[in-house]
Amino acid sequence: MLTKQDAQDALHDLEMQKEQTLKMLPIFLSEAIVIGDYETIQQQLNGYITSPYVQNIVFYDATGKSLQSSDTEEPKDAPQWFETLFGLYDSYGQTHISVGGIDYGSIAVRLSIQSFSNRIWNDFRVHFGVMFAIILLDFLGLWLTLYRSLEQLSALEQSTIDLGNGYFAPIQLQGGLRETAKVVNAFNLMIQKVKTTQVELQETSNEMKQRKHWIETILNSLDEGVYAIDSNGTILLANAKACSILGYTEEELIGQQAHRLFHSHTLNGDIIPLEECPIYKALVTKSAWKDDTEYFTCKDSRMIPVEIFGNSIVHEDQALGMVFAFRNIEERKALEEKMKLLSTALEATTNAVIITNKDAIIEWVSKGFEEITGYHLGEALGRTPHELVGSGKQEKIFYTHMWETILSNQPWHGEVINKRKNGQLYYESLQITPVSDDHGNITHFIAIKEDISDRKRTEEEMEHLAFYDPLTDLPNRRLLMDRIERAIVSAKRYQTFGAIFFLDLDYFKRINDELGHDVGDLLLQDMARRLKDSLRQGDSIARLGGDEFVILLEDLGDTKIFATQYMKALAQKVQDAFIDPFIYNEKSYSLSISLGGILFTGTQDAKIILKNADSALYEAKQTGRHKSCFYNETK
């Protein structure tokens, strides 16, 4: 019998359709929306409502202008009280359209519950009709028994009519012997009893006719076809719906052999032998039977799929026949094919789809989950996603925020680092949507996961190229300026000194021209390594281009004397790093650098600091190279 679960499942399926529609519509409309082609948008909106369950779509652009699709309305079978009783209502949803970070408006959709409510209503009537038909089996058996009794009573009545010529009048005594009077009195008493019996029989006959009419009326009111056969398979009765489905009149069905008339062939046209017919087998074995894979042949030769229920009519251990209730399930079969197609499409997606209960216990995963994580369905069932793929890379506050969002019945989206079955870490785009019952209680969560490792890797590479020199893998000018700005802010906050060295390689152009650019590149890489080895951890070194390098020193104390001493000592350490020659192709090349340095505080500008350090470098080169000069603000 119908339960609330059927309605809940219908609402759940409708919500799934809504989420899918809200996901696909922005992709479907994005091109026309971006170029502002409202005519194409209108056509696409009208075209999209042919999708299952979608009844109405409204597009609101960023200026408030709206476009609305034409409405579609499926014929309504289920009465309003039925939809209200089981909480079957249409679903509404809205999503924003953003392309390239630009908000182009939003789309609102309304999905009709009508298909589901019609199907549930029809199922309700089927189950009610079948139960009622089963209840009526005893009445039908009683009717058949009484029908035969009526024939016997009619025969008895006819015999009585024949005996008395249809008239029972008491014999009037005209005198006579005492014995004759006794016989006459006894005969008159018999006449009176016969008359009383005749009246009783007439009342019983009227009652049986009324009951028969009542049963026939109920059978003809059912929305399922009902027919009964005797032990030979001959049709005894058929209700109006059975005649309507099969295309025969009642007179054309009664007395015909059911198997031969409409159940003698398979859908492929193959003949079904009587002894192999499942209906005939149920008749022989006197057992209840149900199936939804059978096909009936209509009068116009159409083959229709039917769902059929059968039960034996048994009286005093004697099988009188069987009664069947059936219905045409062409629409349901078509819907099942569509659902199968949708399920196949879901399995075909490369994204992972996970369904859990309210406690995050996995109840189903798609094929994409196995491809991304390495865990198949059998391994995932009964476990939590975090238990399977948790990497420990996210902080506790991350999951706290996520659970606060979804437990408030709101969808959540974010990026996480998870771990595959083989231990490999990967980036994942994760969207979690809670599913609630009619009372707003969360019953399930649906998660859609996408492996974005390649995209994140590309983003990291692009970000690295934007801030680092590709030859030496040192920070470039852009990252250096950012670090200098931060160092100035830090120096101002803590009242400390910092320093900058501007340096280049002496006679680099001569070496580059003599040995070639490839060797020059090797020399620059060696120079970067020597500079890094001579600095403290936390100091920064950057390559501006060519052989120009900049060193940033932070936190040199809060006294100028100490900062100046430390700056000069480190400058000498950097100079000493180039005492050893550069070896290439078993030849040695002496190296030296010129260096310009400057102290700075939190009150100076980064560009001016670099300019002054460059001036100090220029002074070092003018005084003979292989020297370190320091900018004097008093000049």
XYZ file of C-alpha atoms in Angstrom, residues 10 18 32 35 47 59 71 114 120 283 295 302-303 315 362 398 414 418 424 426 436 493 537 575 583:
25
model
C 9.221 11.602 -5.503
C 16.087 20.746 -9.944
C 23.574 33.857 -25.581
C 26.494 38.437 -26.009
C 13.094 24.820 -25.793
C 15.901 34.680 -16.633
C 4.498 27.286 -19.299
C 2.621 16.488 -11.555
C 1.697 7.805 -7.233
C -4.447 -21.413 -12.892
C 2.318 -8.251 -22.931
C -1.152 -3.540 -30.681
C 1.098 -5.148 -28.051
C -14.440 -23.091 -2.880
C 28.084 6.175 2.464
C 37.727 24.078 7.876
C 35.010 24.351 -1.456
C 42.350 14.419 -0.179
C 48.655 9.858 -3.398
C 45.133 15.213 -4.889
C 15.536 17.067 3.715
C 56.219 48.539 13.305
C 67.859 31.880 6.655
C 82.480 39.175 -1.569
C 85.190 25.977 -13.365
